[in-house]
GROMACS .gro file of C-alpha atoms in nm:
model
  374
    1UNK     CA    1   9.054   4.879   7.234
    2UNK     CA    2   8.953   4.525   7.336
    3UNK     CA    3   8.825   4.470   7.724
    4UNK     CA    4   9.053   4.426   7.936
    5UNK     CA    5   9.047   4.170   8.236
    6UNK     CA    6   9.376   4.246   8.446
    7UNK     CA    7   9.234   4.235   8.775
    8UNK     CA    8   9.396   4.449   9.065
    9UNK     CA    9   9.452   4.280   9.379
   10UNK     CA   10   9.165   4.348   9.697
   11UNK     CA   11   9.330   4.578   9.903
   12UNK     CA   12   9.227   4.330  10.243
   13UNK     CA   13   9.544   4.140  10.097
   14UNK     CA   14   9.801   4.448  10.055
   15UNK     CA   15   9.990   4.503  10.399
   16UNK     CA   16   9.879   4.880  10.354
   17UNK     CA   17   9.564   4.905  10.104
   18UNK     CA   18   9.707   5.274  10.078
   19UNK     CA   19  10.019   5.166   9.890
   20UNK     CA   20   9.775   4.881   9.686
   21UNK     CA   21   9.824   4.996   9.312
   22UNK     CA   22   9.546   5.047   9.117
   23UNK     CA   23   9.541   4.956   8.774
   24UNK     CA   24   9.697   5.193   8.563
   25UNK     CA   25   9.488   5.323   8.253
   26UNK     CA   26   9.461   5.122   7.929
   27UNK     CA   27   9.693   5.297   7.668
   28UNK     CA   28   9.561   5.338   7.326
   29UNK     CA   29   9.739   5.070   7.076
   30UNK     CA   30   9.843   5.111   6.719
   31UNK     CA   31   9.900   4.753   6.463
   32UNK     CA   32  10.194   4.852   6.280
   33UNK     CA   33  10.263   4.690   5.954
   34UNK     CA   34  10.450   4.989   5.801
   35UNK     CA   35  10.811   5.167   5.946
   36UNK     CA   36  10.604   5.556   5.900
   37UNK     CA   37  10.357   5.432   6.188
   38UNK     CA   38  10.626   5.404   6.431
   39UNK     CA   39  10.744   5.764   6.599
   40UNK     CA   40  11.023   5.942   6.437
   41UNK     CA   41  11.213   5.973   6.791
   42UNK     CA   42  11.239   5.585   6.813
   43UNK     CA   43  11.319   5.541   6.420
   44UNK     CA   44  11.576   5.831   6.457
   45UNK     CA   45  11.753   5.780   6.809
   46UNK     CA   46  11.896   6.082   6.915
   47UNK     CA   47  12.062   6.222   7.250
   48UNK     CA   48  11.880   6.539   7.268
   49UNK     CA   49  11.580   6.313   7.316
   50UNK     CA   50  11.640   5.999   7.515
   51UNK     CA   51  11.336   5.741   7.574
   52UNK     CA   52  11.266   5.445   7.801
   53UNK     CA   53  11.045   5.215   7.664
   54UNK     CA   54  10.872   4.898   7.711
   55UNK     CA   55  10.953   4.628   7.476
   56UNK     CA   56  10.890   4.199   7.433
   57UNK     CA   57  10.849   4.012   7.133
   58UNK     CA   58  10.611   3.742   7.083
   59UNK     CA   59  10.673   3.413   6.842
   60UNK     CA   60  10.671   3.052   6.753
   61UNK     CA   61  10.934   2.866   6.974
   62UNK     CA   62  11.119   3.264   6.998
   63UNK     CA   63  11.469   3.214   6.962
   64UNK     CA   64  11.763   3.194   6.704
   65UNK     CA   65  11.534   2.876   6.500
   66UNK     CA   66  11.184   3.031   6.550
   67UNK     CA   67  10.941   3.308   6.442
   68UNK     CA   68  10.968   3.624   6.529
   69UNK     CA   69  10.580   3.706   6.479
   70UNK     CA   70  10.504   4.094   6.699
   71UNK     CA   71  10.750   4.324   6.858
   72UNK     CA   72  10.524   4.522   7.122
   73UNK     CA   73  10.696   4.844   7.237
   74UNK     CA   74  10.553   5.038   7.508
   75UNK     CA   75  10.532   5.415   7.499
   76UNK     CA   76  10.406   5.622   7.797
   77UNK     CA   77  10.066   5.713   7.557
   78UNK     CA   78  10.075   5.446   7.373
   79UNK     CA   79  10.132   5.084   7.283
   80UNK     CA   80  10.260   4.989   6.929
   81UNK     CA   81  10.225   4.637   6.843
   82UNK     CA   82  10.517   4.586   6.553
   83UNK     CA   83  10.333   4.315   6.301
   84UNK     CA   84  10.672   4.123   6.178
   85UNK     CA   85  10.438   3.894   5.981
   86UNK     CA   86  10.253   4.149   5.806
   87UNK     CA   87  10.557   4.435   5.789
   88UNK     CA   88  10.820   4.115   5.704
   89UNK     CA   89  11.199   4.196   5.741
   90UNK     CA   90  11.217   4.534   5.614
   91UNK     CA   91  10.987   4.621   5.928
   92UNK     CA   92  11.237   4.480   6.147
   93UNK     CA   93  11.531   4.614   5.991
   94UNK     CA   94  11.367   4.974   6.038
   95UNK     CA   95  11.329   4.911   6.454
   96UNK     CA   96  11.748   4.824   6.436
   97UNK     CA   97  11.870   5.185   6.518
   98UNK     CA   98  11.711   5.173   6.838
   99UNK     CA   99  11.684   4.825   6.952
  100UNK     CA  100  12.096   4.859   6.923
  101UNK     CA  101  12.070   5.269   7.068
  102UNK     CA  102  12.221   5.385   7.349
  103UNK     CA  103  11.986   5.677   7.336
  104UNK     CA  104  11.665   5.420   7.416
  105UNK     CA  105  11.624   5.217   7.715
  106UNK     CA  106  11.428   4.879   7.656
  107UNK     CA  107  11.296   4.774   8.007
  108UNK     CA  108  11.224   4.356   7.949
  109UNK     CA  109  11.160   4.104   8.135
  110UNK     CA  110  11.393   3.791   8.061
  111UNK     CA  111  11.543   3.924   7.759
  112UNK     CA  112  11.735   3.635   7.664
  113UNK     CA  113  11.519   3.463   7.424
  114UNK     CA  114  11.387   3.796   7.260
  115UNK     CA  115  11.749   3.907   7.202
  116UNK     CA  116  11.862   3.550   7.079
  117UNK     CA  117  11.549   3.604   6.826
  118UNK     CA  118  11.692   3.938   6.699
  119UNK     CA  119  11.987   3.822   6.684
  120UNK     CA  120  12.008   3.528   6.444
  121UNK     CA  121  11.699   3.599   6.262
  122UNK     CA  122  11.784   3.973   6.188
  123UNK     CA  123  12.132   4.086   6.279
  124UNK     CA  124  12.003   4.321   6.559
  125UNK     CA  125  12.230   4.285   6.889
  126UNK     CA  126  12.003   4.400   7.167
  127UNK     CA  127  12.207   4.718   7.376
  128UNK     CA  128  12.033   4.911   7.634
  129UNK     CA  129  11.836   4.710   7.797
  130UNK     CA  130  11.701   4.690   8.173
  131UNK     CA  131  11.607   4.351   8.275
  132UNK     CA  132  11.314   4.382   8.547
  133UNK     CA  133  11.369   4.014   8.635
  134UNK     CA  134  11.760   4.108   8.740
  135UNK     CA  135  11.663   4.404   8.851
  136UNK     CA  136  11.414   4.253   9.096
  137UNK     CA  137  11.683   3.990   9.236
  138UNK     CA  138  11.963   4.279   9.262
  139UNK     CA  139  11.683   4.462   9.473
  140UNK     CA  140  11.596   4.114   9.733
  141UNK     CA  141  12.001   4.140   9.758
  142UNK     CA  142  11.996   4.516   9.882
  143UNK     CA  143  11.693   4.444  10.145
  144UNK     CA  144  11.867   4.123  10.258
  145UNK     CA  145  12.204   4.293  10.295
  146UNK     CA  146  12.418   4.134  10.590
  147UNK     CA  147  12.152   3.853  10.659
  148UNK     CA  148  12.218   3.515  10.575
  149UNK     CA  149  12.049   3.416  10.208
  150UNK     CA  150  11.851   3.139  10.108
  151UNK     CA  151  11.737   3.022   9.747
  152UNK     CA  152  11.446   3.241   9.747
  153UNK     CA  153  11.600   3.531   9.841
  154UNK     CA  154  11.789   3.481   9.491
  155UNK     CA  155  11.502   3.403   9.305
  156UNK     CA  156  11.446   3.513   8.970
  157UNK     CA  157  11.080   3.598   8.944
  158UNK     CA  158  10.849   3.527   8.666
  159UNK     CA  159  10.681   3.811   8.503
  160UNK     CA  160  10.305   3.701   8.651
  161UNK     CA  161  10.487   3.694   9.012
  162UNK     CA  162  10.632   4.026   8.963
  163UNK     CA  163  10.308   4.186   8.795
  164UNK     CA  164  10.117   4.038   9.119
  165UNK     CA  165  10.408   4.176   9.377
  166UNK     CA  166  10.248   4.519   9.550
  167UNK     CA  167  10.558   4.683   9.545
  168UNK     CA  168  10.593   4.730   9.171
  169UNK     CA  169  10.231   4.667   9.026
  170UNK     CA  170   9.950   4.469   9.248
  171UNK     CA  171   9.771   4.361   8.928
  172UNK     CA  172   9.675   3.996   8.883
  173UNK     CA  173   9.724   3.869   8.519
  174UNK     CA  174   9.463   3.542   8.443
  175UNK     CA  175   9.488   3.562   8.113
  176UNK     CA  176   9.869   3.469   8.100
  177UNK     CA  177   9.794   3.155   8.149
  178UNK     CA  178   9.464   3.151   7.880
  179UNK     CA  179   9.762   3.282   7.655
  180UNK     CA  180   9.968   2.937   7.733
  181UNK     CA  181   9.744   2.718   7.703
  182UNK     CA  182   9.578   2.818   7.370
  183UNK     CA  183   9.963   2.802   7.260
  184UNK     CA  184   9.987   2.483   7.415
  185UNK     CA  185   9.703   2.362   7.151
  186UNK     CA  186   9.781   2.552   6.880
  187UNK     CA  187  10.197   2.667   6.844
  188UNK     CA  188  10.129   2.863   6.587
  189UNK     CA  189   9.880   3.102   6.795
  190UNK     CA  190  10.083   3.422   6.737
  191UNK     CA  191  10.085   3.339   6.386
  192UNK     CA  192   9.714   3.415   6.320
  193UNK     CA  193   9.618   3.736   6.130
  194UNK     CA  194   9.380   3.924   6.168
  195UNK     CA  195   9.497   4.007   6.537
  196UNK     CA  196   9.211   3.900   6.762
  197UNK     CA  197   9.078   4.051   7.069
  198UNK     CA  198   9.282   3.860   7.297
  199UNK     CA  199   9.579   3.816   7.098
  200UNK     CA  200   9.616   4.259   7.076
  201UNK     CA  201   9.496   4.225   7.464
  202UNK     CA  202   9.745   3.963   7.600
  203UNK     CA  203  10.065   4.114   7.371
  204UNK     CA  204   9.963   4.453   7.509
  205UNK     CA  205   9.988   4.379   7.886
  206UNK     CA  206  10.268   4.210   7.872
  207UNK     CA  207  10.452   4.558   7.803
  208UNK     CA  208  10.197   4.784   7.929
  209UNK     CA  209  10.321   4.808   8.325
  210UNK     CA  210  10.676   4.778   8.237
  211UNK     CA  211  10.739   5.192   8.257
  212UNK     CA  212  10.575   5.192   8.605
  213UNK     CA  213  10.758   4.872   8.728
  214UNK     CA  214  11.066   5.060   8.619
  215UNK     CA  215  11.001   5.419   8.791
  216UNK     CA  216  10.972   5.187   9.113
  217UNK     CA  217  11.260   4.953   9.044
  218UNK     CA  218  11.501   5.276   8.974
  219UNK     CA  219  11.421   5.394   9.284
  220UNK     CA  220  11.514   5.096   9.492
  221UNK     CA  221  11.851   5.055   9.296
  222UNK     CA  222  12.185   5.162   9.451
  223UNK     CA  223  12.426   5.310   9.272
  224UNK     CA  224  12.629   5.009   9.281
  225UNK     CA  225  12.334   4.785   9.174
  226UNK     CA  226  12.246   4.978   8.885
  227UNK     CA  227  12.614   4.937   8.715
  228UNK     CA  228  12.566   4.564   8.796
  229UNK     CA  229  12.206   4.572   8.662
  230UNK     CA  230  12.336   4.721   8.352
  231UNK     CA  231  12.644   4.532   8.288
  232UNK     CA  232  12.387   4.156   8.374
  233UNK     CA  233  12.161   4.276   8.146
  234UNK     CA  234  12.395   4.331   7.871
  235UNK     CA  235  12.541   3.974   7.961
  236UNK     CA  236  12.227   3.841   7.904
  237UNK     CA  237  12.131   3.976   7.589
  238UNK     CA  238  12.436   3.803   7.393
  239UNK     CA  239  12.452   3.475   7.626
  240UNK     CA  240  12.268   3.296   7.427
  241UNK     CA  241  12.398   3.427   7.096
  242UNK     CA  242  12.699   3.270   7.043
  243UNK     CA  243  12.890   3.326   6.706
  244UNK     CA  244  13.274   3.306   6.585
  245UNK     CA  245  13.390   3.648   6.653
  246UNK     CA  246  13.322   3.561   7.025
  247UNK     CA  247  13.082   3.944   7.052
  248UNK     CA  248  13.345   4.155   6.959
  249UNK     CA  249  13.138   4.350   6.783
  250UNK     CA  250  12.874   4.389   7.064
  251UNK     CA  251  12.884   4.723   7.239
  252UNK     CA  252  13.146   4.714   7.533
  253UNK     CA  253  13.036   4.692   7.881
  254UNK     CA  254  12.975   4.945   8.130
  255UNK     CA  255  13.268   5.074   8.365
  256UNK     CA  256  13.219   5.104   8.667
  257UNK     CA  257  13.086   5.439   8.717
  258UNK     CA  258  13.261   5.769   8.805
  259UNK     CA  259  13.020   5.889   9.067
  260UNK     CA  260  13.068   5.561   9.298
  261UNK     CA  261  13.238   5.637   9.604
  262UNK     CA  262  13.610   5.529   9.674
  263UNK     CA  263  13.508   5.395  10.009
  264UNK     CA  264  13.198   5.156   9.886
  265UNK     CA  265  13.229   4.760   9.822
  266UNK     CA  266  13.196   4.707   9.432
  267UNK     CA  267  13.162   4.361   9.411
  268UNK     CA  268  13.362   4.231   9.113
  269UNK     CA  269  13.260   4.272   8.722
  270UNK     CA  270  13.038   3.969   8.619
  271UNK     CA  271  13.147   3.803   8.333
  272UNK     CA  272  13.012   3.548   8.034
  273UNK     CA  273  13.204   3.206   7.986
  274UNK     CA  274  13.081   2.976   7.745
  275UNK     CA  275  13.203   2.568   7.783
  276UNK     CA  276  13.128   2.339   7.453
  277UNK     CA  277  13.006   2.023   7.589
  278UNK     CA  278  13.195   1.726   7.396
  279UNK     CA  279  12.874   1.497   7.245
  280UNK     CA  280  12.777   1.251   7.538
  281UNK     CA  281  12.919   1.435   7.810
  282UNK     CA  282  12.661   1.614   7.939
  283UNK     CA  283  12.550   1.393   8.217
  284UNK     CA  284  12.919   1.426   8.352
  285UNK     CA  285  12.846   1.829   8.383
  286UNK     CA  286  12.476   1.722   8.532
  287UNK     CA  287  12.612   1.423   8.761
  288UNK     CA  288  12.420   1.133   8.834
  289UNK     CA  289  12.093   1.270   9.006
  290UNK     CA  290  12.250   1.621   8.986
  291UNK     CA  291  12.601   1.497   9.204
  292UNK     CA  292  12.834   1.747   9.015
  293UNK     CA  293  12.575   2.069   9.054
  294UNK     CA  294  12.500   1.988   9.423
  295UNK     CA  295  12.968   1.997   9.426
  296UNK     CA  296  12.934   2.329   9.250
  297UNK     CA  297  12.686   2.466   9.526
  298UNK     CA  298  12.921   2.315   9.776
  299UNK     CA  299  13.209   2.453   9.646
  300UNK     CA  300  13.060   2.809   9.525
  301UNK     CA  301  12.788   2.815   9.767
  302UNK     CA  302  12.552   2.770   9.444
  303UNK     CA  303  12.167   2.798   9.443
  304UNK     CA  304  11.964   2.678   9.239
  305UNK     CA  305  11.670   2.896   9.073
  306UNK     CA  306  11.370   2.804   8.887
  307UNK     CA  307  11.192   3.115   8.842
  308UNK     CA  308  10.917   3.034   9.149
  309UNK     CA  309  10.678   2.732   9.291
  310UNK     CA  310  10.619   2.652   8.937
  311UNK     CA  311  10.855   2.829   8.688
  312UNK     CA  312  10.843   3.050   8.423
  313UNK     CA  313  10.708   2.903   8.048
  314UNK     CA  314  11.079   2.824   7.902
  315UNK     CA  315  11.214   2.657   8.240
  316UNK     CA  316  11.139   2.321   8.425
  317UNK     CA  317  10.985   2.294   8.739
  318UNK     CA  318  11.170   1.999   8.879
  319UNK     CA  319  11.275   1.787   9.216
  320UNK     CA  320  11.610   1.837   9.275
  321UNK     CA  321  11.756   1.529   9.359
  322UNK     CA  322  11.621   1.455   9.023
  323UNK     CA  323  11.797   1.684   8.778
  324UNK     CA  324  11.933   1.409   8.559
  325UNK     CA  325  11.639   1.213   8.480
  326UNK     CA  326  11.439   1.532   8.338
  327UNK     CA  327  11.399   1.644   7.958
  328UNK     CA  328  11.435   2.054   7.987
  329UNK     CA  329  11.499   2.345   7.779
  330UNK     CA  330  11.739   2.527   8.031
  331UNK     CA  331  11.764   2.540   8.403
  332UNK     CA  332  11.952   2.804   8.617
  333UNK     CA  333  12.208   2.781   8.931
  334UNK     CA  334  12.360   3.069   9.077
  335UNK     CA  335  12.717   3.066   9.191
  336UNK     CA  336  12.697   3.370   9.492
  337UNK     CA  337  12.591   3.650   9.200
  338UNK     CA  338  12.709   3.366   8.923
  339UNK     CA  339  12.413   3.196   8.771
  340UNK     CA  340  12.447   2.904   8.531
  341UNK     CA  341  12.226   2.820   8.191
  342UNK     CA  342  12.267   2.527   8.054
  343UNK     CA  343  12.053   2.434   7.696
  344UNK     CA  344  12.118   2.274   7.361
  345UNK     CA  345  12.308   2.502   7.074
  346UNK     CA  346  12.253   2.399   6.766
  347UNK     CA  347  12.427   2.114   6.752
  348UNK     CA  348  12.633   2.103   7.044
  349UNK     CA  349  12.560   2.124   7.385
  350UNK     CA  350  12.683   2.451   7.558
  351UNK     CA  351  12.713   2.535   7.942
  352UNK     CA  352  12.682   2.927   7.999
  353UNK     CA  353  12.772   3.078   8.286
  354UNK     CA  354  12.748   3.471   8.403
  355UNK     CA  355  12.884   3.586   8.709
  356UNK     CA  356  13.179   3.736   8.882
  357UNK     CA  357  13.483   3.570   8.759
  358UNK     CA  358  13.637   3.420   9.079
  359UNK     CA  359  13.280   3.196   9.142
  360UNK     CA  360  13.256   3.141   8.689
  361UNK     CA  361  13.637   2.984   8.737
  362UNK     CA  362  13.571   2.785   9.013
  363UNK     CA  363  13.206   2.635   8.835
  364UNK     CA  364  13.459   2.574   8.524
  365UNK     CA  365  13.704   2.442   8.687
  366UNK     CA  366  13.460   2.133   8.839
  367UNK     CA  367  13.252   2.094   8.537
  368UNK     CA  368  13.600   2.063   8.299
  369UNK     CA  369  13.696   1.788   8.572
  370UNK     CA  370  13.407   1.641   8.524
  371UNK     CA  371  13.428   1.626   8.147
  372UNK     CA  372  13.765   1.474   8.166
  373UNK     CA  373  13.658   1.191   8.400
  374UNK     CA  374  13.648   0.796   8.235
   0.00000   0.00000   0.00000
């Protein structure tokens, strides 16, 4: 396999160099351009032998209009990089079973995009999934239980921050940002075959610590936040993958679990609620220099995220008495648990918001006001 650069971080800057991870072994990788290369027990999803693996996808502009270009799923030995160039639909089609298996846990980070990808370019609905980057806020929620919150104690973390964070990995990743900037020149990067060096390197370690992140995670998570990380996650696999039938024929959520005791708080079921923007009426839901979000987060004691100081690649680092005047892809605000995605579909603009219901009715409630307004 290619060098590899991920750097672990000096133990002088862990609080307890004991605890400092170091970094984990580089797994053997395997270009597949053919469905036999894959292993049977992830082509043939089965409950006598249940799998967690790591899983992103890689692309030009990845979502329902792009190219889906290498699926990398992480095994405990091994890392397969899934060539959807080279292997073409029939490749894809093959990985459906378990992308869509309740028998196969995908641990992703942010797997909107990825699952918005699937979706509309191959008919797979992405089920299963653990989202490290919910995960990781359900977790600052549990340690700042009964303490008053602020908007980084709801942060959603970027992948880099979380790879960096001692608690789950302590590994620096440089080359991330190599990675953006060659696709900053050249779009089409993850379009170039033969697979170089740093291409098989970067798509590797971006799934390669996600099975250790999630031994840690799961054993931070309360019972309770594990039923909410699990019914998010779903949420946010079909947010962005709006069709007619509304997901009926996505997988139900979960229930609340069985084993949850009688006697412990279980915050209400979030929800999805999609609003259609009429054309032109989107700076009513933004407000003049962000007026109507800053009355949401009065109202619905709303924070607003941006993934960190400077954001993950798909979001907008931006002042916020500024919203308004900025060209984005999406942004995020979260309503208490709710949190709020607004971004162009197809053709008309679409406000998404996930959360529990009492905080998504209240957010509707102002932004249809606003809509109405003269």
């Amino acid at each position: 396999m290619a060098s590899h650069h991920s750097e672990p971080l000096d133990p002088a800057d862990a609080d307890d160099p004991s605890d400092n991870n170091p970094e984990l072994p580089c797994p053997s990788y395997h270009i597949v351009t053919k469905p036999g290369q894959l292993p049977v027990e992830f082509l043939e999803p089965s409950a006598a032998q249940k799998l967690v693996i790591g899983f992103d996808c890689e692309g030009v502009d990845l979502c329902r209009n792009g190219a889906l270009c290498i699926m990398q799923l992480a095994f405990p030995d091994a890392v397969y990089l899934v060539d959807a160039i080279e292997g073409g639909k029939e490749l894809i089609q093959a990985c459906k079973p378990a992308l869509e298996s309740d028998h196969i846990t995908k641990v992703i980070h942010d797997c909107k995009r990825d699952s918005e990808a699937l979706y509309f370019q191959f008919g797979i609905k992405l089920h299963n999934v653990m989202d490290t980057q919910i995960a990781y806020s359900l977790i600052e929620e549990q340690e700042q239980e009964g303490k008053k919150m602020t908007s980084d104690d709801y942060n959603y973390i970027s992948f880099v921050s979380l790879l960096a964070d001692k608690r789950y990995c302590g590994i620096l990743y440089p080359e991330k940002e190599e990675v953006r900037t060659l696709l900053r020149q050249d779009p089409n990067f993850w379009t170039i075959r033969p697979l170089s060096d740093m291409m098989v390197r970067a798509a590797t370690d971006d799934v390669r610590f996600l099975l250790s992140i999630y031994a840690k995670m799961m054993e931070k998570l309360s019972k309770v936040s594990l039923w909410r990380l699990a019914v998010r996650s779903e949420l946010y696999c079909r947010c962005f993958c709006l069709s007619d039938n509304q997901f009926a024929d996505w997988s139900p959520l979960p229930p609340v679990p069985d084993d949850i005791e009688a006697d412990v708080y279980v915050p209400e079921a979030d929800i999805l609620s999609v609003l259609d923007v009429p054309p032109g009426k989107m700076g009513r839901v933004i407000g003049r220099k962000g007026s109507t979000i800053m009355a949401v987060k009065e109202c619905c004691k709303v924070e607003i995220h941006i993934g960190g100081a400077k954001g993950p690649p798909d979001r907008v680092c931006f002042p916020q008495p500024y919203l308004s005047e900025i060209i984005y892809s999406y942004w995020i605000v979260v309503l208490g648990f709710a949190k709020l995605l607004i971004q162009p579909c197809l053709n008309n603009e679409v406000v998404f918001i996930i959360g529990p219901e009492k905080e998504v009715r209240k957010a509707e409630a102002i932004f249809r006001g606003r809509m109405l307004e003269f």
